[in-house]
PDB file of C-alpha atoms in Angstrom:
ATOM      1  CA  ASN A   1      -3.029   9.798  -7.984  1.00  0.00           C
ATOM      2  CA  ASN A   2      -3.024   9.156 -11.727  1.00  0.00           C
ATOM      3  CA  MET A   3      -2.403   5.721 -13.124  1.00  0.00           C
ATOM      4  CA  LEU A   4      -1.702   4.950 -16.743  1.00  0.00           C
ATOM      5  CA  LEU A   5      -1.550   1.424 -17.997  1.00  0.00           C
ATOM      6  CA  PHE A   6       0.363   0.986 -21.213  1.00  0.00           C
ATOM      7  CA  ASP A   7       1.776  -2.026 -22.961  1.00  0.00           C
ATOM      8  CA  TRP A   8       4.245  -2.483 -25.742  1.00  0.00           C
ATOM      9  CA  VAL A   9       6.110  -5.308 -27.398  1.00  0.00           C
ATOM     10  CA  GLU A  10       9.824  -4.807 -26.974  1.00  0.00           C
ATOM     11  CA  ASP A  11      10.852  -7.579 -29.324  1.00  0.00           C
ATOM     12  CA  TYR A  12       9.898 -10.936 -30.750  1.00  0.00           C
ATOM     13  CA  GLY A  13      12.068 -13.932 -30.054  1.00  0.00           C
ATOM     14  CA  CYS A  14      12.517 -17.389 -31.359  1.00  0.00           C
ATOM     15  CA  VAL A  15      11.801 -20.697 -29.683  1.00  0.00           C
ATOM     16  CA  ASN A  16      14.751 -20.479 -27.295  1.00  0.00           C
ATOM     17  CA  GLY A  17      15.313 -16.788 -26.612  1.00  0.00           C
ATOM     18  CA  VAL A  18      14.884 -13.087 -27.198  1.00  0.00           C
ATOM     19  CA  ALA A  19      17.266 -10.192 -26.753  1.00  0.00           C
ATOM     20  CA  VAL A  20      16.480  -7.865 -23.848  1.00  0.00           C
ATOM     21  CA  TYR A  21      17.634  -4.305 -24.445  1.00  0.00           C
ATOM     22  CA  VAL A  22      17.619  -2.493 -21.113  1.00  0.00           C
ATOM     23  CA  ARG A  23      18.131   0.844 -22.829  1.00  0.00           C
ATOM     24  CA  ASN A  24      14.974   0.433 -24.959  1.00  0.00           C
ATOM     25  CA  ILE A  25      12.865  -0.630 -21.983  1.00  0.00           C
ATOM     26  CA  LEU A  26      13.969   2.361 -19.911  1.00  0.00           C
ATOM     27  CA  LYS A  27      13.627   4.756 -22.839  1.00  0.00           C
ATOM     28  CA  GLN A  28       9.989   3.732 -23.243  1.00  0.00           C
ATOM     29  CA  ALA A  29       9.355   3.983 -19.478  1.00  0.00           C
ATOM     30  CA  LEU A  30      10.911   7.443 -19.321  1.00  0.00           C
ATOM     31  CA  ASN A  31       9.013   8.632 -22.413  1.00  0.00           C
ATOM     32  CA  LEU A  32       5.792   7.622 -20.629  1.00  0.00           C
ATOM     33  CA  GLU A  33       7.009   9.240 -17.394  1.00  0.00           C
ATOM     34  CA  ALA A  34       6.452   5.889 -15.692  1.00  0.00           C
ATOM     35  CA  THR A  35       7.415   5.414 -12.076  1.00  0.00           C
ATOM     36  CA  ALA A  36       7.084   1.631 -12.261  1.00  0.00           C
ATOM     37  CA  ILE A  37       7.099  -1.137 -14.858  1.00  0.00           C
ATOM     38  CA  ILE A  38       6.171  -4.809 -15.040  1.00  0.00           C
ATOM     39  CA  MET A  39       7.885  -7.066 -17.551  1.00  0.00           C
ATOM     40  CA  ILE A  40       5.996 -10.062 -18.928  1.00  0.00           C
ATOM     41  CA  HIS A  41       7.054 -12.700 -21.404  1.00  0.00           C
ATOM     42  CA  ASN A  42       5.993 -16.173 -22.355  1.00  0.00           C
ATOM     43  CA  HIS A  43       7.717 -19.511 -22.549  1.00  0.00           C
ATOM     44  CA  PRO A  44       6.382 -21.574 -25.442  1.00  0.00           C
ATOM     45  CA  GLY A  45       6.628 -24.796 -23.439  1.00  0.00           C
ATOM     46  CA  ARG A  46       4.529 -25.726 -20.431  1.00  0.00           C
ATOM     47  CA  LYS A  47       7.075 -24.684 -17.809  1.00  0.00           C
ATOM     48  CA  PRO A  48       7.428 -21.075 -16.671  1.00  0.00           C
ATOM     49  CA  LYS A  49      10.672 -21.716 -14.765  1.00  0.00           C
ATOM     50  CA  PRO A  50      13.071 -18.848 -15.536  1.00  0.00           C
ATOM     51  CA  SER A  51      16.309 -19.470 -17.361  1.00  0.00           C
ATOM     52  CA  ALA A  52      19.600 -18.084 -16.096  1.00  0.00           C
ATOM     53  CA  GLU A  53      19.290 -15.372 -18.774  1.00  0.00           C
ATOM     54  CA  ASP A  54      15.738 -14.517 -17.606  1.00  0.00           C
ATOM     55  CA  ILE A  55      17.063 -13.931 -14.091  1.00  0.00           C
ATOM     56  CA  ALA A  56      20.123 -12.009 -15.287  1.00  0.00           C
ATOM     57  CA  SER A  57      18.111  -9.729 -17.589  1.00  0.00           C
ATOM     58  CA  THR A  58      15.608  -9.066 -14.790  1.00  0.00           C
ATOM     59  CA  LYS A  59      18.419  -7.968 -12.490  1.00  0.00           C
ATOM     60  CA  ARG A  60      19.945  -5.756 -15.211  1.00  0.00           C
ATOM     61  CA  VAL A  61      16.634  -4.011 -15.837  1.00  0.00           C
ATOM     62  CA  ALA A  62      15.891  -3.615 -12.104  1.00  0.00           C
ATOM     63  CA  GLU A  63      19.327  -2.124 -11.376  1.00  0.00           C
ATOM     64  CA  ALA A  64      19.234   0.272 -14.333  1.00  0.00           C
ATOM     65  CA  ALA A  65      15.636   1.306 -13.628  1.00  0.00           C
ATOM     66  CA  GLU A  66      16.461   2.092 -10.011  1.00  0.00           C
ATOM     67  CA  LYS A  67      19.110   4.563 -11.168  1.00  0.00           C
ATOM     68  CA  VAL A  68      16.460   6.624 -12.983  1.00  0.00           C
ATOM     69  CA  ASP A  69      13.809   6.309 -10.239  1.00  0.00           C
ATOM     70  CA  VAL A  70      11.709   3.679 -12.004  1.00  0.00           C
ATOM     71  CA  GLN A  71      10.775   0.578 -10.056  1.00  0.00           C
ATOM     72  CA  LEU A  72      10.597  -2.857 -11.654  1.00  0.00           C
ATOM     73  CA  LEU A  73       7.556  -4.230  -9.828  1.00  0.00           C
ATOM     74  CA  ASP A  74       7.751  -7.719 -11.295  1.00  0.00           C
ATOM     75  CA  HIS A  75       8.846  -9.848 -14.215  1.00  0.00           C
ATOM     76  CA  ILE A  76       6.279 -12.515 -14.940  1.00  0.00           C
ATOM     77  CA  ILE A  77       6.821 -15.550 -17.141  1.00  0.00           C
ATOM     78  CA  ILE A  78       3.708 -17.195 -18.546  1.00  0.00           C
ATOM     79  CA  ALA A  79       3.595 -20.769 -19.853  1.00  0.00           C
ATOM     80  CA  GLY A  80       0.290 -22.425 -20.637  1.00  0.00           C
ATOM     81  CA  ASP A  81      -1.965 -21.975 -17.604  1.00  0.00           C
ATOM     82  CA  ASP A  82       0.967 -21.436 -15.227  1.00  0.00           C
ATOM     83  CA  TYR A  83       3.172 -18.473 -14.387  1.00  0.00           C
ATOM     84  CA  PHE A  84       6.333 -17.574 -12.492  1.00  0.00           C
ATOM     85  CA  SER A  85       6.663 -14.249 -10.669  1.00  0.00           C
ATOM     86  CA  MET A  86      10.217 -13.058 -10.097  1.00  0.00           C
ATOM     87  CA  ARG A  87       8.933 -10.900  -7.216  1.00  0.00           C
ATOM     88  CA  GLU A  88       7.107 -13.775  -5.496  1.00  0.00           C
ATOM     89  CA  HIS A  89      10.236 -15.948  -5.782  1.00  0.00           C
ATOM     90  CA  ARG A  90      12.514 -13.142  -4.554  1.00  0.00           C
ATOM     91  CA  LYS A  91      14.529 -12.908  -7.756  1.00  0.00           C
ATOM     92  CA  ILE A  92      14.157  -9.101  -7.641  1.00  0.00           C
TER      93      ILE A  92
END
């Protein structure tokens, strides 16, 4: 059972958003022959509550990843000392 941990920055955003390109995320996962991915991003404020776009982009990535046998394990939002796990809150 081999495990490879790898991280990359998909994009940089501004104070109120960043574009999520599902194609680029899956391309990188497939190039690494990944079977699972975890998405992580930060909120510059003190609240990690996901926006409607955070939830929608998580669902888009999860659905597309499933079609190529890659599992989205979680999407974690970090803000200050707090975090929000989409998996723990059943958003994926």
